PDB file of C-alpha atoms and ligand atoms in Angstrom:
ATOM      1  CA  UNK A 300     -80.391 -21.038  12.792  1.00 91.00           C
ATOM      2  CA  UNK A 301     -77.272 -20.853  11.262  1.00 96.00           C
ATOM      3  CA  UNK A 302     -76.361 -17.261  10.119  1.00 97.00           C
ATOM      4  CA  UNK A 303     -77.138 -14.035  11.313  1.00 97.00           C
ATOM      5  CA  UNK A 304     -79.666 -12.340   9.236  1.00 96.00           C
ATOM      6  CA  UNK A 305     -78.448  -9.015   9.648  1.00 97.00           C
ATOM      7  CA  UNK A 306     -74.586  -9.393   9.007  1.00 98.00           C
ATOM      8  CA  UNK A 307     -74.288 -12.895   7.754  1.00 97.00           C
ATOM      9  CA  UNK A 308     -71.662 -13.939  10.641  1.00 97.00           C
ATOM     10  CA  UNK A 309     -72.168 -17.477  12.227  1.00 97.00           C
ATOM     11  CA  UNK A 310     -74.077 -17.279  15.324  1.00 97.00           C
ATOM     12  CA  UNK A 311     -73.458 -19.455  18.673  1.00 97.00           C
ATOM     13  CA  UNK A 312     -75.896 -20.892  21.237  1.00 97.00           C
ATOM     14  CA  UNK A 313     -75.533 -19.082  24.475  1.00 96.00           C
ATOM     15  CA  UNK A 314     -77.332 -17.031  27.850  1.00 96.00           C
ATOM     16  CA  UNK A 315     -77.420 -13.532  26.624  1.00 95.00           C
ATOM     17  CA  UNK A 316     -76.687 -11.202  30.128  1.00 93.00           C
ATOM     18  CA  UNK A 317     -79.220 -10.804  32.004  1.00 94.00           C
ATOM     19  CA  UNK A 318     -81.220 -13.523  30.460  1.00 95.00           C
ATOM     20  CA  UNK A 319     -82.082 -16.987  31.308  1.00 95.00           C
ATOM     21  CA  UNK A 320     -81.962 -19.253  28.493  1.00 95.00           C
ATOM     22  CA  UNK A 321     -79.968 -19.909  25.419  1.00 96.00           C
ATOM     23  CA  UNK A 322     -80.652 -17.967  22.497  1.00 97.00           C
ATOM     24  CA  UNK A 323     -79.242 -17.862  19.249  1.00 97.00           C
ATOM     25  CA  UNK A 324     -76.424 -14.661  19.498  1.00 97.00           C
ATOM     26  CA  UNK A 325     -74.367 -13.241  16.796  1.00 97.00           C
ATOM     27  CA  UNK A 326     -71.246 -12.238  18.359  1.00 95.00           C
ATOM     28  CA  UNK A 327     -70.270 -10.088  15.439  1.00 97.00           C
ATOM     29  CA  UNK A 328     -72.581  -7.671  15.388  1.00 97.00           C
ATOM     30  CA  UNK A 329     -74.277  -8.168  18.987  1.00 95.00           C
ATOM     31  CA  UNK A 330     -77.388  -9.564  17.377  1.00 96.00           C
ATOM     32  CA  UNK A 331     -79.938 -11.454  19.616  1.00 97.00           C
ATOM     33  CA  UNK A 332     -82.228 -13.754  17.632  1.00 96.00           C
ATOM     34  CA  UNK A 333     -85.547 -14.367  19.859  1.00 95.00           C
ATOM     35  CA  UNK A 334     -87.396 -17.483  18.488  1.00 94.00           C
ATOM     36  CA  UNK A 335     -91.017 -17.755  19.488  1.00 96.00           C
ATOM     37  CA  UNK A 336     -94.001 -20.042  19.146  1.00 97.00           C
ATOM     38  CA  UNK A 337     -95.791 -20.162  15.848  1.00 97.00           C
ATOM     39  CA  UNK A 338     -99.816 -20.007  16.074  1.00 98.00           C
ATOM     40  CA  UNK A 339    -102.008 -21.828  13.492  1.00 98.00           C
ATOM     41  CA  UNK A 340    -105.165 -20.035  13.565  1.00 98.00           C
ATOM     42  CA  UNK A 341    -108.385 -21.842  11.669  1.00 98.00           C
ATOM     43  CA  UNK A 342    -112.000 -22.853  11.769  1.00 98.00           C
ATOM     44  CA  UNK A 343    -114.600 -25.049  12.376  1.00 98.00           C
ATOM     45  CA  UNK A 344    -117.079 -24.361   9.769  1.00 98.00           C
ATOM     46  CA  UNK A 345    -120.549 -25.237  10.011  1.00 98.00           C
ATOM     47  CA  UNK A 346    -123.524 -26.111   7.454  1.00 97.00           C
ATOM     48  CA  UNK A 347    -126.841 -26.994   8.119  1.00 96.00           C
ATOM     49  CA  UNK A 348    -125.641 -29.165  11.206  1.00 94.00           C
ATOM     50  CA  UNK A 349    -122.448 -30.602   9.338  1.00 97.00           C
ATOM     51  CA  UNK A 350    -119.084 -29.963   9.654  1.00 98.00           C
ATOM     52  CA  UNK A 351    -116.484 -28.821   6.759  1.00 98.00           C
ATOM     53  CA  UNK A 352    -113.354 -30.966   6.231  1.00 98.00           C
ATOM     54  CA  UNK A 353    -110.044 -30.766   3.737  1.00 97.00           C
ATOM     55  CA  UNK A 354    -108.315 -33.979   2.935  1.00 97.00           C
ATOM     56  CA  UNK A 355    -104.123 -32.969   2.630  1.00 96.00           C
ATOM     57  CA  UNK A 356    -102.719 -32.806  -0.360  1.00 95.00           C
ATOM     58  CA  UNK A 357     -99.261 -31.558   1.395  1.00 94.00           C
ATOM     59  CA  UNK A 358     -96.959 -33.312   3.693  1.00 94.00           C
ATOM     60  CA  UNK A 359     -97.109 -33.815   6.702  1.00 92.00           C
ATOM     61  CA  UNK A 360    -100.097 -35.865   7.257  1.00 94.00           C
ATOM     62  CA  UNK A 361    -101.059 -36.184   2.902  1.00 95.00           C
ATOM     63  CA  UNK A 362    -104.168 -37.765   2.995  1.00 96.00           C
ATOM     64  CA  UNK A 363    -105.478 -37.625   5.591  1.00 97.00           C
ATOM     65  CA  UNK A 364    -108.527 -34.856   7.043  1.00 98.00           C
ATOM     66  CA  UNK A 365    -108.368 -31.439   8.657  1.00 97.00           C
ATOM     67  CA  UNK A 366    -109.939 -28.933   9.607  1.00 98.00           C
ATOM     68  CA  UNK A 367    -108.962 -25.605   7.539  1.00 98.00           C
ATOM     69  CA  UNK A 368    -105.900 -23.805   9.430  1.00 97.00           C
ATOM     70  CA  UNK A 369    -102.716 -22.677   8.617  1.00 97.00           C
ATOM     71  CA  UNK A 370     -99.763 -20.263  10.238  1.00 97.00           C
ATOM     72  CA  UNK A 371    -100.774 -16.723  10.834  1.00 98.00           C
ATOM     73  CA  UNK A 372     -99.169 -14.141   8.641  1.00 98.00           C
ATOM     74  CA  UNK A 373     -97.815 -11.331   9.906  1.00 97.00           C
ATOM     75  CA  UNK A 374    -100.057  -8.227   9.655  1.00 98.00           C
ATOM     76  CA  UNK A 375    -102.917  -9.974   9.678  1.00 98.00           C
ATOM     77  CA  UNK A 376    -105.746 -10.606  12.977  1.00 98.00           C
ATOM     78  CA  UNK A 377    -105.983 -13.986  14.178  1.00 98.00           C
ATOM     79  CA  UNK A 378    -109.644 -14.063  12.231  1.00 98.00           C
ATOM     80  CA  UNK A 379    -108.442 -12.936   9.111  1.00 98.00           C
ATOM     81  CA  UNK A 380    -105.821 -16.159   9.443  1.00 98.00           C
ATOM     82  CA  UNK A 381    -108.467 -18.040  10.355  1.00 98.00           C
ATOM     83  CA  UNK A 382    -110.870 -16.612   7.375  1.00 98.00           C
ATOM     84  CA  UNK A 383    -107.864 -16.710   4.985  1.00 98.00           C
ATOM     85  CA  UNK A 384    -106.982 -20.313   5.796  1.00 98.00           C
ATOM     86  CA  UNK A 385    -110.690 -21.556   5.414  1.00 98.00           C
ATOM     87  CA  UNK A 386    -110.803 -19.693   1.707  1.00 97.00           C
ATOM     88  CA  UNK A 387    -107.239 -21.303   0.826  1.00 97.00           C
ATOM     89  CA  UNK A 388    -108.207 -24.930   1.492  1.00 96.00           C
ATOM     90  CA  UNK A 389    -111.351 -24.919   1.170  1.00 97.00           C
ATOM     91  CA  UNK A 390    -112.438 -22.389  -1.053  1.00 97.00           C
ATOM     92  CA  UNK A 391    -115.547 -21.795   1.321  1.00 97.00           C
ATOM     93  CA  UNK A 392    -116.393 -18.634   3.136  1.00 97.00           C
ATOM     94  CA  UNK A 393    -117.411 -18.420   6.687  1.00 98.00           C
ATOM     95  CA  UNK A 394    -118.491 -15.806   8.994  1.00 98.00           C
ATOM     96  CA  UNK A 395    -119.597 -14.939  12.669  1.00 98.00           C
ATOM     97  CA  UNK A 396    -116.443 -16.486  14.301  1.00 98.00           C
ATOM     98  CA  UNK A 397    -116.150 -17.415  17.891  1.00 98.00           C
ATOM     99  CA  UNK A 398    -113.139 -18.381  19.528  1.00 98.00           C
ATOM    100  CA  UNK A 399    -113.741 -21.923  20.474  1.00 98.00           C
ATOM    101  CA  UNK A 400    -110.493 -24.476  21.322  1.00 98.00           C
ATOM    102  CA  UNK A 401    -107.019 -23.000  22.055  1.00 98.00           C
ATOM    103  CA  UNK A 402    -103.985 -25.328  22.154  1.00 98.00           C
ATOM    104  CA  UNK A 403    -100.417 -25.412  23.797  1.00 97.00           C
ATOM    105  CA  UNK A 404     -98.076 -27.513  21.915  1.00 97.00           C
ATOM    106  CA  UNK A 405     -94.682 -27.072  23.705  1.00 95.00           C
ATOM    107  CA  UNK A 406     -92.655 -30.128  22.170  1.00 94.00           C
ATOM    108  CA  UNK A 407     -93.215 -28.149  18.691  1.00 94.00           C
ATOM    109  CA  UNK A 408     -93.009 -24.633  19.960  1.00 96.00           C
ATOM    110  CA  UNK A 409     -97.072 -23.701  18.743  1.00 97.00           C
ATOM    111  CA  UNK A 410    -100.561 -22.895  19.716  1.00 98.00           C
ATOM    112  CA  UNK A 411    -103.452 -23.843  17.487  1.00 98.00           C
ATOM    113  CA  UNK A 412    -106.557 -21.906  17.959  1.00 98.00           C
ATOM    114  CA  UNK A 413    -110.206 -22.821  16.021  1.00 98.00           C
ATOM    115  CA  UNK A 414    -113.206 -20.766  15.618  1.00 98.00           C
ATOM    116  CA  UNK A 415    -116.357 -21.961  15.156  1.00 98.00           C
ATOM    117  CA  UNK A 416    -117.880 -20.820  12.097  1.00 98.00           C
ATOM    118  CA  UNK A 417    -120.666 -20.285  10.312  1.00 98.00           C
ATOM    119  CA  UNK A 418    -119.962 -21.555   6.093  1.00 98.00           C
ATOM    120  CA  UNK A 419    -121.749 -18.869   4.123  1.00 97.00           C
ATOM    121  CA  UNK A 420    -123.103 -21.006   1.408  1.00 94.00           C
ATOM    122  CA  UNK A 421    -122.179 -24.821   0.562  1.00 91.00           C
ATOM    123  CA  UNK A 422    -120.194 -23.662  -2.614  1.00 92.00           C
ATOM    124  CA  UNK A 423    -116.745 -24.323  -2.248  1.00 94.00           C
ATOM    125  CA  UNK A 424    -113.682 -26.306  -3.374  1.00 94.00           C
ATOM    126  CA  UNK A 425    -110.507 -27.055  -2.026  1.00 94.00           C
ATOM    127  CA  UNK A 426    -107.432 -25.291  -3.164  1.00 93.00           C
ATOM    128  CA  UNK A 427    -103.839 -26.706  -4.379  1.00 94.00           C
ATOM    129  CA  UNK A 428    -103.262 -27.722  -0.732  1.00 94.00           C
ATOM    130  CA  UNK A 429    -106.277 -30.201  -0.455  1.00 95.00           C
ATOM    131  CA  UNK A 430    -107.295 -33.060  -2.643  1.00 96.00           C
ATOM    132  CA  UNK A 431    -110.875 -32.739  -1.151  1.00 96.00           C
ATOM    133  CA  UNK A 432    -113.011 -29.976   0.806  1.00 96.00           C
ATOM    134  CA  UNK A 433    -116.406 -32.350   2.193  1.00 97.00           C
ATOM    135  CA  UNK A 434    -119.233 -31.682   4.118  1.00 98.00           C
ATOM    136  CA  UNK A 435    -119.852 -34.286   7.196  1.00 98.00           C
ATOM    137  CA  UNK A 436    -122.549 -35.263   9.390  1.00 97.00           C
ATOM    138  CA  UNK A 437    -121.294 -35.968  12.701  1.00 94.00           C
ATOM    139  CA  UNK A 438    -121.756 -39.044  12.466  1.00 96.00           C
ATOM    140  CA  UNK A 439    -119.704 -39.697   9.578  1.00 97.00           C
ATOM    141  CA  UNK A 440    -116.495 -38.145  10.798  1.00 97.00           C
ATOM    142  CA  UNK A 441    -113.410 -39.879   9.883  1.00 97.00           C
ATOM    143  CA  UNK A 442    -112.239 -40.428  13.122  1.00 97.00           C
ATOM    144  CA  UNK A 443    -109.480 -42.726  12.351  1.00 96.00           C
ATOM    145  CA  UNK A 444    -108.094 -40.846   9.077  1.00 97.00           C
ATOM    146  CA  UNK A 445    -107.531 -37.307  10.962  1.00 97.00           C
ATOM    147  CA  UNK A 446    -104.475 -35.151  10.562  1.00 95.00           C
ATOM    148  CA  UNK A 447    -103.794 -33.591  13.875  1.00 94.00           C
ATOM    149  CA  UNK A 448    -104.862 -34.203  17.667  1.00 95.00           C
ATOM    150  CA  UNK A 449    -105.841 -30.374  17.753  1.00 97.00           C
ATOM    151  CA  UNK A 450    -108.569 -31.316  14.911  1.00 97.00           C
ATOM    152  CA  UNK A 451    -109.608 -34.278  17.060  1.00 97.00           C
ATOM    153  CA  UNK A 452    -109.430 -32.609  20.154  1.00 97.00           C
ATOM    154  CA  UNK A 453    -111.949 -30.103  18.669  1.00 98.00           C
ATOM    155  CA  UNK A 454    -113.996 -31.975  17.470  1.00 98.00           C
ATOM    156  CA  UNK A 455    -114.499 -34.444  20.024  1.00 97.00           C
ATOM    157  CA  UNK A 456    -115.153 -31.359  22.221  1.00 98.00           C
ATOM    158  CA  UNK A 457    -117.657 -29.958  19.538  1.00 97.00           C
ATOM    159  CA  UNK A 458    -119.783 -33.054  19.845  1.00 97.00           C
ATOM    160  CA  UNK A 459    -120.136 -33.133  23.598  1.00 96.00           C
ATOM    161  CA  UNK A 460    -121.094 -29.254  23.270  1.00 97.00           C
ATOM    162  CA  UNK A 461    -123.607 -29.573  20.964  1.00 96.00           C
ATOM    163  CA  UNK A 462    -125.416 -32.499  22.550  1.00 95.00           C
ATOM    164  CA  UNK A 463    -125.399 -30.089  25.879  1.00 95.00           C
ATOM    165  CA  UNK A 464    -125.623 -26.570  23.572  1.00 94.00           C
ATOM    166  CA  UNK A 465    -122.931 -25.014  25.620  1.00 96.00           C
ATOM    167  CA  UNK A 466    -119.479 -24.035  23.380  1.00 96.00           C
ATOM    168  CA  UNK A 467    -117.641 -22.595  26.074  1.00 96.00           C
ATOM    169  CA  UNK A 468    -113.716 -21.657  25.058  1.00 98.00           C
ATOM    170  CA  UNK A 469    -111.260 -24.793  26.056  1.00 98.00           C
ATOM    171  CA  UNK A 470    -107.947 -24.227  26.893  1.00 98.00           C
ATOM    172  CA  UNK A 471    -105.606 -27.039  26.551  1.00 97.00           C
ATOM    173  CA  UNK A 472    -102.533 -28.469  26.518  1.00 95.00           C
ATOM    174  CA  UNK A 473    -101.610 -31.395  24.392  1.00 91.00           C
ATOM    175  CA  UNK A 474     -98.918 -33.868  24.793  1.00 86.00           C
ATOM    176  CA  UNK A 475     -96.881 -35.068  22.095  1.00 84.00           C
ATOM    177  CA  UNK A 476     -99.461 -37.765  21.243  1.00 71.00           C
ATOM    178  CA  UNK A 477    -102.952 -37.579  22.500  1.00 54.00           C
ATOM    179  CA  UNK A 478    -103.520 -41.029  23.655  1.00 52.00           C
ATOM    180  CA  UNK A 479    -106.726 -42.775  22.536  1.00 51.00           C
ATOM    181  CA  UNK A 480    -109.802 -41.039  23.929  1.00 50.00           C
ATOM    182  CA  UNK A 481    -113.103 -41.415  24.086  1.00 47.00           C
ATOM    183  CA  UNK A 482    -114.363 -40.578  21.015  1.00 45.00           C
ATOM    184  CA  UNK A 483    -117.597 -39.984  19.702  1.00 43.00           C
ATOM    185  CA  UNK A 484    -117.768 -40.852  16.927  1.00 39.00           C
TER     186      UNK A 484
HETATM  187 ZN1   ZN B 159     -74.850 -10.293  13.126  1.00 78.35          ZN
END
């Protein structure tokens, strides 16, 4: 940040009284800017056993496969981000959500959260910001071609629930790369 965004003055980097840590301050008008972490918010959506994946058509990460998730809008529940997301990449609609992996990612200042999902019907089609919206068997999980560590995190994680039928809620914190794991695929 640059500029204040309520008079336009230059701000400076500096401990606001009474706080303890930097923040951006605009010493014009007395402005504190508070910068806080952004949360993804998506889904895991499920079809007769198989799981639904978007291949990026956007930077970062072009290419390569997701699951569908995107930042939450304001004025909007984390479900409805999570619903919205699904519908924008994927063009699919899911239902009966559960709150399934939840992720602290301090070296970029987010938390990613998935739902499990239930897809609705297996009519769908990615939108402008996938080149692809597939179906997978668990077995054929791209494993080496995914976007994110949260998506791989997750679904590693919804493998070894399923073979056990237990999806409690994980709480996590990943590093700045997830080294390699034990994967299941
Ligand atoms: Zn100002």
């Amino acid at each position: 940040m640059k500029f204040c965004s309520y008079c336009g003055a230059r701000v400076v980097r500096k401990i606001p009284p009474g706080e303890d840590r930097e923040r951006f301050v605009c010493e014009a008008c007395g402005a504190i800017h508070y910068q806080n972490p952004k949360i993804i918010a998506g889904c895991l959506p499920e079809w007769q056993g198989q799981i639904l994946l978007c291949r990026r058509a956007i930077e970062p990460r072009l290419g390569l496969w997701t699951l569908p998730a995107g930042f939450m809008e304001l004025g909007e529940t984390l479900e409805q981000a999570a619903i919205r997301e699904t519908w924008e990449e994927a063009g699919a609609k899911v239902a009966e959500l559960k709150l399934y992996t939840v992720f602290s990612l301090p070296h970029v200042d987010q938390i990613h959260l998935f739902f499990r999902a239930k897809l609705l019907s297996d009519r769908f089609a990615p939108g402008p910001e996938s080149l692809e919206a597939k179906l997978f068997a668990t077995s054929e999980i791209p494993w080496q071609e995914l976007a994110f560590s949260t998506i791989r995190r997750t679904l590693e994680c919804f493998l070894e629930d399923r073979r056990q039928q237990r999806f409690e809620v994980k709480v996590e914190h990943l590093p700045p790369s997830l080294p390699p794991s034990k994967r299941a695929g």
